[in-house]
Amino acid sequence: MEQNHKHLPLGDAVRNLARESCPMHMPGHKRAVLRSAQGRDFRELDITEIRGADDLHRASGILREAMDRTAALYGADRTWFLVNGSTVGILAAVHAAVPRGGEIIAARNCHKSVVHAVGLRGLTVHWVMPEEAQEGGICGPVPPDSVSRLLEDFPDSRAVIITSPTYEGVISDVREIADRCRRAGKILIVDEAHGAHLGLDKSGFFPDGAVHCGADIVVQSAHKLSFGLTQTAYLHMNRRSPVSEEAIEAALDIYETSSPSYPLMISMDEAAEEFTLRGDMIFARWRLGIENFRRALGEPALLRLLGEPEIGYLQDPSKLVINTSDAGISAPELAGILRKKYGFETEMACGNILVAMTGPGGDPEDLRRFGQVLHEIDLDLSGRSCDIEAAAPVSPVPSRGENSGRARLLPPPGEAVCTIAAALEHPFREVRMEEAEGGVLAEYLWAYPPGIPLGVPGERVTPELVTAVRVLEASGTEVLRTGNIDKSGTGCVLLLCCGQGSLPAGSTSPSGQNPSAGIA
């Protein structure tokens, strides 16, 4: 089914790719055309800040009206349109909430934009570890008690930032965490990139959102699970927040383009309008598709669908999370079967976890067919058919209890010897991963997607980190090495050099112990 698209104009290549597969990935509109956009070529709307078109960075006219309509939909006091994705919202939120050189509490399963903000601002980060889900090798929610302990241990921390929902749809108790932050006089930022639909469903099938739960600043991707075009996002703020609107706008001036795309901004306004005018119908159709999928999948023998009963926590049902650990194949191998044999392109395959994303623009019939296909694959893997062998090579992967669970995907952070910013500016050397244990990272290690850091600059390399990287790579998941120099695919890692100048202490370990400023 896959074709060679080399030497084609980009538009033709993308059109061919779009025709080849059914999208079980973002964006949430699933390439459906909204009624308001029928027959439209977006280039006719590609204007600039001419008279009457307003200015995103000083919005007071039609853009401010559109953003205010979106704020009313979500129940926020103020909303900003973002045309550089949720990444720019996270950068701006951290910049506005925490002074340069300050301290922040962050969930370790945060997106890479959080640690980039920490590095850019020279912050000291205190990591809060998410709980471990009961089943499936995915992260659970952030425990409110853990946040409270860090707030007590590090009272100079100005803000807390968590990710909810996670890439797999796990939702933290944002309301409780917000209450505890408020009592401590701290700012709660929620990376809700995967939750632009939350809080809008009146039926209750989809959970409530972070804006309604009292977070100070909430960043959402308008394209992941809404109708916005890729690269669109919202930043919502509640006025009770200690952060001022002026501080947010000043930060956005720094990080966001000064030439925002009007087609992107129009798509954000239209996304909000879709939910405002037709929300009940959209959510009813969306729910029907998810129920179609579950009925068609049935109760597979080897592939496990992870929902709230299995993981033990509140989960957004829009995410279809499959664990392959009992099936004898890795998630990347399952993704290959779905792509090559059946024409389904999934969102993420990492280790033994495969994530397929539904969306408000999806077709319920596509979801029913996806369930049927997974049911057929499960039968094949159970030995009732040999068709699967022709689709993709099957290699052994660890079963449950053997390098499985969160340790494979999110090893506990090593001792923080210095801040991220200091490590990125320090001399380094290159060594093989197997020889790196005990050294101090001079670069980031990512499994992308979902873009969660396995290790960050300034941290010691632990045996758990080495094992996590090797297990992920063995399962077909690419681990990216970026920072000082991109060493992707070399099998090597960059470590800080010994005796090349002093490093300031500043970061702290998860236990709250003060680390040494030296490098062994």
CSV table of C-alpha atoms in Angstrom, one decimal, residues 234-420:
chain,number,residue,atom,x,y,z
A,234,TYR,CA,-5.3,28.3,22.8
A,235,LEU,CA,-3.9,29.8,26.0
A,236,HIS,CA,-6.7,30.3,28.6
A,237,MET,CA,-6.3,32.3,31.8
A,238,ASN,CA,-8.4,32.9,34.9
A,239,ARG,CA,-8.2,36.4,36.3
A,240,ARG,CA,-7.7,35.2,39.9
A,241,SER,CA,-4.3,34.1,38.7
A,242,PRO,CA,-1.3,36.1,40.1
A,243,VAL,CA,-0.1,36.3,36.5
A,244,SER,CA,-1.2,39.4,34.7
A,245,GLU,CA,-2.5,39.6,31.1
A,246,GLU,CA,0.3,42.0,30.3
A,247,ALA,CA,2.9,39.5,31.4
A,248,ILE,CA,1.4,36.8,29.2
A,249,GLU,CA,1.3,39.2,26.2
A,250,ALA,CA,4.9,40.3,26.8
A,251,ALA,CA,6.0,36.7,26.8
A,252,LEU,CA,4.0,35.9,23.6
A,253,ASP,CA,5.7,38.9,21.9
A,254,ILE,CA,9.0,37.1,22.5
A,255,TYR,CA,8.1,33.5,21.5
A,256,GLU,CA,5.4,33.8,18.9
A,257,THR,CA,5.8,34.9,15.3
A,258,SER,CA,5.1,38.6,14.5
A,259,SER,CA,3.4,37.4,11.3
A,260,PRO,CA,0.5,35.2,12.4
A,261,SER,CA,-1.4,33.3,9.8
A,262,TYR,CA,-5.0,34.4,9.3
A,263,PRO,CA,-6.1,31.0,7.9
A,264,LEU,CA,-4.8,29.4,11.1
A,265,MET,CA,-6.6,32.0,13.3
A,266,ILE,CA,-9.8,31.6,11.3
A,267,SER,CA,-9.7,27.8,11.8
A,268,MET,CA,-9.5,28.4,15.6
A,269,ASP,CA,-12.5,30.6,15.6
A,270,GLU,CA,-14.4,28.2,13.4
A,271,ALA,CA,-13.5,25.3,15.7
A,272,ALA,CA,-15.0,27.2,18.6
A,273,GLU,CA,-18.1,28.0,16.5
A,274,GLU,CA,-18.6,24.3,15.6
A,275,PHE,CA,-18.7,23.3,19.3
A,276,THR,CA,-20.9,26.3,20.2
A,277,LEU,CA,-23.5,25.7,17.5
A,278,ARG,CA,-23.4,21.9,17.1
A,279,GLY,CA,-21.6,20.6,20.2
A,280,ASP,CA,-24.3,18.1,21.2
A,281,MET,CA,-24.4,16.6,17.8
A,282,ILE,CA,-20.6,16.4,17.5
A,283,PHE,CA,-20.2,14.7,20.9
A,284,ALA,CA,-23.1,12.3,20.2
A,285,ARG,CA,-21.5,11.2,16.9
A,286,TRP,CA,-18.0,11.0,18.5
A,287,ARG,CA,-19.3,8.8,21.3
A,288,LEU,CA,-21.1,6.6,18.7
A,289,GLY,CA,-17.8,6.0,16.9
A,290,ILE,CA,-16.0,5.1,20.1
A,291,GLU,CA,-18.7,2.7,21.1
A,292,ASN,CA,-18.7,1.2,17.6
A,293,PHE,CA,-15.0,0.5,18.0
A,294,ARG,CA,-15.4,-1.2,21.4
A,295,ARG,CA,-18.2,-3.4,20.2
A,296,ALA,CA,-16.2,-4.4,17.1
A,297,LEU,CA,-13.0,-5.1,19.1
A,298,GLY,CA,-14.8,-7.3,21.6
A,299,GLU,CA,-12.6,-9.0,24.2
A,300,PRO,CA,-9.3,-9.7,22.5
A,301,ALA,CA,-7.2,-12.6,23.7
A,302,LEU,CA,-3.7,-10.9,23.5
A,303,LEU,CA,-4.1,-7.2,22.6
A,304,ARG,CA,-5.3,-5.3,25.6
A,305,LEU,CA,-7.4,-2.1,25.3
A,306,LEU,CA,-6.5,0.0,28.3
A,307,GLY,CA,-9.3,2.0,29.8
A,308,GLU,CA,-10.1,3.3,33.3
A,309,PRO,CA,-10.7,-0.2,34.8
A,310,GLU,CA,-7.3,-1.4,33.6
A,311,ILE,CA,-5.2,1.6,34.5
A,312,GLY,CA,-7.1,2.5,37.6
A,313,TYR,CA,-7.5,6.2,36.9
A,314,LEU,CA,-9.8,8.7,35.0
A,315,GLN,CA,-9.1,8.5,31.3
A,316,ASP,CA,-10.3,10.4,28.3
A,317,PRO,CA,-12.1,7.9,26.1
A,318,SER,CA,-11.1,9.6,22.9
A,319,LYS,CA,-7.7,7.9,23.2
A,320,LEU,CA,-7.6,4.2,22.2
A,321,VAL,CA,-4.6,2.7,24.0
A,322,ILE,CA,-3.5,-0.8,23.1
A,323,ASN,CA,-0.9,-2.8,25.1
A,324,THR,CA,0.9,-5.4,23.1
A,325,SER,CA,3.0,-7.0,25.9
A,326,ASP,CA,1.0,-10.3,25.9
A,327,ALA,CA,1.0,-10.5,22.1
A,328,GLY,CA,4.7,-11.1,21.4
A,329,ILE,CA,5.1,-8.0,19.2
A,330,SER,CA,6.1,-4.5,19.9
A,331,ALA,CA,3.8,-1.5,19.4
A,332,PRO,CA,5.9,-0.2,16.4
A,333,GLU,CA,5.5,-3.7,14.8
A,334,LEU,CA,1.7,-3.5,15.4
A,335,ALA,CA,1.6,0.0,13.9
A,336,GLY,CA,3.4,-1.4,10.8
A,337,ILE,CA,0.9,-4.1,10.4
A,338,LEU,CA,-2.0,-1.6,10.6
A,339,ARG,CA,-0.3,0.6,8.1
A,340,LYS,CA,0.9,-1.9,5.5
A,341,LYS,CA,-1.9,-4.4,5.5
A,342,TYR,CA,-5.0,-2.4,6.5
A,343,GLY,CA,-4.3,1.3,5.7
A,344,PHE,CA,-4.6,2.7,9.3
A,345,GLU,CA,-2.0,5.2,10.4
A,346,THR,CA,-1.9,5.5,14.2
A,347,GLU,CA,-0.6,8.3,16.4
A,348,MET,CA,2.1,6.8,18.5
A,349,ALA,CA,3.9,3.5,19.0
A,350,CYS,CA,6.4,3.4,21.8
A,351,GLY,CA,7.6,0.2,23.5
A,352,ASN,CA,4.5,-1.9,24.0
A,353,ILE,CA,2.0,1.0,23.9
A,354,LEU,CA,0.1,2.0,20.7
A,355,VAL,CA,-2.1,5.1,20.8
A,356,ALA,CA,-4.8,5.7,18.2
A,357,MET,CA,-6.6,9.0,18.4
A,358,THR,CA,-10.2,9.6,17.6
A,359,GLY,CA,-11.5,13.1,16.9
A,360,PRO,CA,-14.6,15.2,16.5
A,361,GLY,CA,-14.3,15.1,12.8
A,362,GLY,CA,-14.0,11.3,12.6
A,363,ASP,CA,-16.4,8.9,10.9
A,364,PRO,CA,-18.1,6.4,13.3
A,365,GLU,CA,-17.8,3.8,10.5
A,366,ASP,CA,-14.0,4.2,10.4
A,367,LEU,CA,-13.8,3.4,14.1
A,368,ARG,CA,-16.0,0.3,13.7
A,369,ARG,CA,-13.7,-0.9,11.0
A,370,PHE,CA,-10.6,-0.1,13.1
A,371,GLY,CA,-12.1,-2.3,15.9
A,372,GLN,CA,-12.7,-5.1,13.4
A,373,VAL,CA,-9.1,-4.9,12.1
A,374,LEU,CA,-7.6,-5.1,15.6
A,375,HIS,CA,-9.9,-8.0,16.4
A,376,GLU,CA,-8.7,-9.8,13.2
A,377,ILE,CA,-5.0,-9.1,14.2
A,378,ASP,CA,-5.6,-10.5,17.6
A,379,LEU,CA,-7.1,-13.7,16.1
A,380,ASP,CA,-4.0,-14.0,13.9
A,381,LEU,CA,-1.6,-13.5,16.8
A,382,SER,CA,-3.5,-16.1,18.8
A,383,GLY,CA,-2.5,-18.7,16.2
A,384,ARG,CA,-5.8,-19.1,14.5
A,385,SER,CA,-4.4,-17.7,11.2
A,386,CYS,CA,-1.0,-17.3,9.7
A,387,ASP,CA,-1.8,-14.2,7.6
A,388,ILE,CA,-0.2,-11.9,10.1
A,389,GLU,CA,3.3,-13.3,9.4
A,390,ALA,CA,3.3,-11.8,5.9
A,391,ALA,CA,2.4,-8.4,7.1
A,392,ALA,CA,5.4,-7.6,9.4
A,393,PRO,CA,8.3,-9.3,11.1
A,394,VAL,CA,7.5,-10.3,14.7
A,395,SER,CA,10.3,-10.0,17.3
A,396,PRO,CA,10.2,-10.9,21.0
A,397,VAL,CA,9.6,-8.0,23.4
A,398,PRO,CA,9.6,-8.1,27.2
A,399,SER,CA,6.4,-9.4,28.8
A,400,ARG,CA,4.8,-7.9,31.8
A,401,GLY,CA,7.1,-7.9,34.8
A,402,GLU,CA,10.3,-8.0,32.6
A,403,ASN,CA,11.5,-4.5,31.9
A,404,SER,CA,7.8,-3.5,31.6
A,405,GLY,CA,5.8,-0.8,33.2
A,406,ARG,CA,6.8,2.8,33.7
A,407,ALA,CA,10.5,2.1,34.1
A,408,ARG,CA,10.6,1.3,30.4
A,409,LEU,CA,9.1,4.6,29.4
A,410,LEU,CA,9.9,7.0,32.2
A,411,PRO,CA,12.9,6.2,34.4
A,412,PRO,CA,13.2,8.2,37.6
A,413,PRO,CA,15.5,11.2,37.0
A,414,GLY,CA,19.1,10.9,38.1
A,415,GLU,CA,20.8,13.3,40.5
A,416,ALA,CA,20.6,16.8,39.2
A,417,VAL,CA,24.2,18.1,39.3
A,418,CYS,CA,23.5,21.5,37.8
A,419,THR,CA,20.7,23.4,36.0
A,420,ILE,CA,19.7,22.6,32.4
